[in-house]
Short mmCIF file of C-alpha atoms in Angstrom, two decimals:
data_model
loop_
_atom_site.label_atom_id
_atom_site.label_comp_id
_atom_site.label_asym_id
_atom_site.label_seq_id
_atom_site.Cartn_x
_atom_site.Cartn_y
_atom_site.Cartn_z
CA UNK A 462 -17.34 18.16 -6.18
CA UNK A 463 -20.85 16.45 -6.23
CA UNK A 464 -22.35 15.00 -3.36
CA UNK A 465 -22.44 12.08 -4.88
CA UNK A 466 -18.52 12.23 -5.74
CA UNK A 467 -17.89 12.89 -1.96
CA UNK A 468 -20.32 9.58 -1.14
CA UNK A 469 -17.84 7.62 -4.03
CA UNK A 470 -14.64 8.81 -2.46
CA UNK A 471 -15.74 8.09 1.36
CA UNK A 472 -16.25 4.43 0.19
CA UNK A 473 -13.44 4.46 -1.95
CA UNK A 474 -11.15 6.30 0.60
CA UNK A 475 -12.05 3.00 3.06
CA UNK A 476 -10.93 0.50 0.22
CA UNK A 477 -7.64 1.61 -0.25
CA UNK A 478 -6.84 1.95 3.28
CA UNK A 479 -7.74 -1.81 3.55
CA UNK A 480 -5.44 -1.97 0.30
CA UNK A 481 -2.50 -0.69 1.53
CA UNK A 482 -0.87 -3.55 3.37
CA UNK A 483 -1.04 -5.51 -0.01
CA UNK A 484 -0.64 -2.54 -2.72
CA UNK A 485 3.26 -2.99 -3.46
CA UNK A 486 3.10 -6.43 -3.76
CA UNK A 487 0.36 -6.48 -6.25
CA UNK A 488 2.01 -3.42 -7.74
CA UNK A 489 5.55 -5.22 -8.03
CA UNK A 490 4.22 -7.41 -10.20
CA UNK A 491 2.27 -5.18 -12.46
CA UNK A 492 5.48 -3.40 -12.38
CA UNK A 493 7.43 -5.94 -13.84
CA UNK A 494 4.96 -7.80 -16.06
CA UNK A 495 2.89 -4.20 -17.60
CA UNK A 496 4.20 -1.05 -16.43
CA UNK A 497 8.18 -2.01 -17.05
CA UNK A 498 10.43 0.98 -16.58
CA UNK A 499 7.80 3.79 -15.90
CA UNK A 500 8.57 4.77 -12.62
CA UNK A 501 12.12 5.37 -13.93
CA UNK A 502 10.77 6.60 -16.91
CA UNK A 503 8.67 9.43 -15.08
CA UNK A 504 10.62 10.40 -12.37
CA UNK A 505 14.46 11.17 -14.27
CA UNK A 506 12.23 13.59 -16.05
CA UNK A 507 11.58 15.56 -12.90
CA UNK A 508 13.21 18.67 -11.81
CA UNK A 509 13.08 21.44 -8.92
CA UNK A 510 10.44 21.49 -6.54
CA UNK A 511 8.07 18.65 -6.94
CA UNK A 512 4.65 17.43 -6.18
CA UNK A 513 3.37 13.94 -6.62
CA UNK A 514 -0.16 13.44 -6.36
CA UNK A 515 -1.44 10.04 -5.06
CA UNK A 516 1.63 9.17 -3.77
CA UNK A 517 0.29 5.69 -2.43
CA UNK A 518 3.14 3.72 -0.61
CA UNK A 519 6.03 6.22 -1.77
CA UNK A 520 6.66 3.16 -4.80
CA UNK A 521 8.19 5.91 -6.81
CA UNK A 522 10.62 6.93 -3.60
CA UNK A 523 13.80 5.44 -5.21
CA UNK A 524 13.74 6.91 -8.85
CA UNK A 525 13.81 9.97 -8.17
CA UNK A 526 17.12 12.71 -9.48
CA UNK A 527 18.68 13.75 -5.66
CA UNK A 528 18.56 16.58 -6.11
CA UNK A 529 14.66 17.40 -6.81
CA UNK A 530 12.62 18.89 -3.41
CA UNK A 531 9.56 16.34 -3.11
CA UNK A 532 6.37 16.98 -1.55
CA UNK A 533 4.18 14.68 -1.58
CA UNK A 534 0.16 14.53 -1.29
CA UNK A 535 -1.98 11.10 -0.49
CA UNK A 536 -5.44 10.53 0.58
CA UNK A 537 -5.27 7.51 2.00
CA UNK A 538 -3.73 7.80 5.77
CA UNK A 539 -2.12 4.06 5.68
CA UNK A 540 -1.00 4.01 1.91
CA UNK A 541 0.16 7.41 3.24
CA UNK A 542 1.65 5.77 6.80
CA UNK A 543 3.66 3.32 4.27
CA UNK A 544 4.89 5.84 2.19
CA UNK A 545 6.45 8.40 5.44
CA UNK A 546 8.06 4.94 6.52
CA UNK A 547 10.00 4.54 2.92
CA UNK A 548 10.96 8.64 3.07
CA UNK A 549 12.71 8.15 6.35
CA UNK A 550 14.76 5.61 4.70
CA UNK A 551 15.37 6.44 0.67
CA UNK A 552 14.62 10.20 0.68
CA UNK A 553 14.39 11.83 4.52
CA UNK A 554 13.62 15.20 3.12
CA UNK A 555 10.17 14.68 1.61
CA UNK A 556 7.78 16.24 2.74
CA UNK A 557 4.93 13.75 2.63
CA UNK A 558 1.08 14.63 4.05
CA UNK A 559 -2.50 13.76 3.71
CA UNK A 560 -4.14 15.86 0.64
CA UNK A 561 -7.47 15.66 -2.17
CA UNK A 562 -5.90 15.77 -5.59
CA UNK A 563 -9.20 17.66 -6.13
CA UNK A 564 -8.32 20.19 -3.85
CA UNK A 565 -4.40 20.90 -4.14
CA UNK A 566 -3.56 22.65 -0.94
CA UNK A 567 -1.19 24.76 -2.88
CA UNK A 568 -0.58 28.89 -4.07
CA UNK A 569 -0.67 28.83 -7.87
CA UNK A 570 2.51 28.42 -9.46
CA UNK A 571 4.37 26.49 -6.38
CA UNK A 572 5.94 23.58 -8.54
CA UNK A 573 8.43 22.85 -11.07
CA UNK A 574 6.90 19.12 -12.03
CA UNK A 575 4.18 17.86 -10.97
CA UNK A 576 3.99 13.68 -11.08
CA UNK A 577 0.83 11.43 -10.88
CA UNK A 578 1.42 7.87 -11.58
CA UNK A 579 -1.35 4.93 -11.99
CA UNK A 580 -3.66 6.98 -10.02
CA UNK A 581 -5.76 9.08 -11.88
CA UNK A 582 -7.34 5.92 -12.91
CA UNK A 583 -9.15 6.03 -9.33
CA UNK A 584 -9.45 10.02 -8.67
CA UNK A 585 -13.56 10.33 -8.97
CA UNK A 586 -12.93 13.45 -11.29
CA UNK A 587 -9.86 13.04 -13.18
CA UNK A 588 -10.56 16.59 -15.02
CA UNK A 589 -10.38 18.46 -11.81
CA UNK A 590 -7.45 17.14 -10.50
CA UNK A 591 -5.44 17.33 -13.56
CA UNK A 592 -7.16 21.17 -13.76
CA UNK A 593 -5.25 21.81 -9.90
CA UNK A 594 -1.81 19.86 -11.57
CA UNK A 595 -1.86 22.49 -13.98
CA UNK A 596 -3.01 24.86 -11.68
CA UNK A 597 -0.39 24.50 -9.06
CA UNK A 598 2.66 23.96 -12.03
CA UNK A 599 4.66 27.54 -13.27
CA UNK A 600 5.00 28.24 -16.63
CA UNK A 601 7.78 26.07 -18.03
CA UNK A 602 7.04 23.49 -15.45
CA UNK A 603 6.44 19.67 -16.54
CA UNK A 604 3.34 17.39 -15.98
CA UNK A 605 4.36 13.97 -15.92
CA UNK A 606 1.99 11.42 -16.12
CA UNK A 607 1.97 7.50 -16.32
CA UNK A 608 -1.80 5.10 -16.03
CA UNK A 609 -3.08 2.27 -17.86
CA UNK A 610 -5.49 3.02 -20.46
CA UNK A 611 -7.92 1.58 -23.12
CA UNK A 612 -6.16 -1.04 -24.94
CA UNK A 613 -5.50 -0.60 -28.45
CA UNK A 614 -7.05 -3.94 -28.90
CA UNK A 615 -10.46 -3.75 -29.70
CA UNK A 616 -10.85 -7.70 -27.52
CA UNK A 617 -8.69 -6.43 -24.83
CA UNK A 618 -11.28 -3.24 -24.50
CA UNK A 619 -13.90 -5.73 -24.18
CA UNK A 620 -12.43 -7.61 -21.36
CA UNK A 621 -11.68 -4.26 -19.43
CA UNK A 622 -15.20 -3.11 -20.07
CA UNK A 623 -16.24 -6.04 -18.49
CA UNK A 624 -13.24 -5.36 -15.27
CA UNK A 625 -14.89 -2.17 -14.73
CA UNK A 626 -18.03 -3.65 -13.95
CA UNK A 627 -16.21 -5.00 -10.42
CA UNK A 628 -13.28 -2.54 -10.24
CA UNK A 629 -15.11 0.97 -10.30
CA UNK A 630 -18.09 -0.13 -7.63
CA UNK A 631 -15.38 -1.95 -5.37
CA UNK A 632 -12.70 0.51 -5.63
CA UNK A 633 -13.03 3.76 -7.88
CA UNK A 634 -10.52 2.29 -10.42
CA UNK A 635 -11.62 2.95 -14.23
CA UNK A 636 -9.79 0.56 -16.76
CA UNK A 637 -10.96 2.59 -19.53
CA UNK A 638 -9.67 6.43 -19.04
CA UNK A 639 -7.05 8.24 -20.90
CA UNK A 640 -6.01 11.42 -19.42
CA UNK A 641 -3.66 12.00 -22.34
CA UNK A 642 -6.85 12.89 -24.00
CA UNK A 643 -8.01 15.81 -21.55
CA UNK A 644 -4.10 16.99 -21.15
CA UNK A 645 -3.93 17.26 -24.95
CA UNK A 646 -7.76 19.44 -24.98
CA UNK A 647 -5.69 21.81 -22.53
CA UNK A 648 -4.25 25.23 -24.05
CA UNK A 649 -2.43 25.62 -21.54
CA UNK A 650 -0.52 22.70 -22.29
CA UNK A 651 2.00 21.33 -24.56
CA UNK A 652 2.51 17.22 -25.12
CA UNK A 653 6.21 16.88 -25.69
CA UNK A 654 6.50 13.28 -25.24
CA UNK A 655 4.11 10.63 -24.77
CA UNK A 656 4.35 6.31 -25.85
CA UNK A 657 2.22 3.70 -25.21
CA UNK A 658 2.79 0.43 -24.60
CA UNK A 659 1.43 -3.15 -23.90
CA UNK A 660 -0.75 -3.71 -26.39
CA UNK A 661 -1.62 0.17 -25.79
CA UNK A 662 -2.12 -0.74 -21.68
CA UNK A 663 0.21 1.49 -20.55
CA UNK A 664 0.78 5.59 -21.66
CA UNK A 665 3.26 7.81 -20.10
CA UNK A 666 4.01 11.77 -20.77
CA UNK A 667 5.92 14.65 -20.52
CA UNK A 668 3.59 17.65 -20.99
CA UNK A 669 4.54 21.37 -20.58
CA UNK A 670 2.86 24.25 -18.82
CA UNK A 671 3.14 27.35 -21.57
#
């Protein structure tokens, strides 16, 4: 990473700590007015041993299958501290710790699924962290990814260009990614499902390691 990157996620790293005590609120309601069922959506799909990255305030805790072996990776020590207080209550056997999605503290191959949800949107270099998701997946193993995006809607586009203009000095968070786009310029990847919805806000997928 750049020096320049690490400057951007010192500053950024500050924000969301301040952020945490208000994230789930603000992320209820995006929950139930933009992102519907995602959450859901993302985590049935998971199997085995898995990693979330960005795990925030453990929001995703509750939707995951029993039976799946969660570790989980955050950067920010209170989103983190939020998050280790949920595990002891919905899912006591997580294993939960600080971690750079840039720098996966993992051996190759480690993971069966690999989940990052509404996050990559604020990782400073979305290719490299998706590059260590893959990285860290075995063959067979699912990415499964969920983020608002570029609207389909060339007015909507507009008024997120204009969001970013605030959103990535304050806080790192770019309206106007699509890591579909970089998972799908991956060989070492297969798409096998992937929708979009609110007026193209929101994409989720299912993508294979091969």
């Amino acid at each position: 990473m750049s020096a320049e990157s690490h400057q951007h996620l010192d500053r950024w790293h500050r924000y969301w700590n301040k952020q945490a005590a208000s994230y789930d609120k603000h992320m209820t309601l995006l929950d139930r007015v933009l992102f519907r069922d995602t959450r859901s959506w993302v985590c049935s799909r998971a199997s085995g041993q898995v990693l979330e990255v960005a795990i925030g305030t453990g929001l995703n805790l509750d939707h995951y299958p029993p039976q799946v072996e969660l570790t989980g990776i955050e950067l920010s020590e209170e989103m983190l501290s939020r998050a280790t207080a949920k595990a002891q209550i919905v899912r006591p056997d997580a294993d939960l710790r600080l971690g750079n999605a840039h720098e996966l503290e993992f051996a190759d191959a480690s993971f069966d699924t690999v989940v990052c949800t509404f996050s990559l949107c604020a990782i400073p270099e979305p290719d490299i962290a998706l590059a260590e998701m893959v990285r860290v997946l075995r063959p067979g193993g699912m990415l499964l990814l969920a983020d608002h995006v570029p609207s389909s809607y060339r007015p909507v586009r507009w008024l997120q260009k204009l969001a970013e203009m605030v959103s990535i000095p304050v806080g790192g968070e770019h309206l106007l990614r699509r890591p579909s786009l970089t998972v799908g310029g991956n060989s070492s990847l297969a798409v096998r499902e992937i929708e979009r919805f609110g007026l193209g806000l929101v994409e989720r997928s299912r993508n294979e390691k091969l």
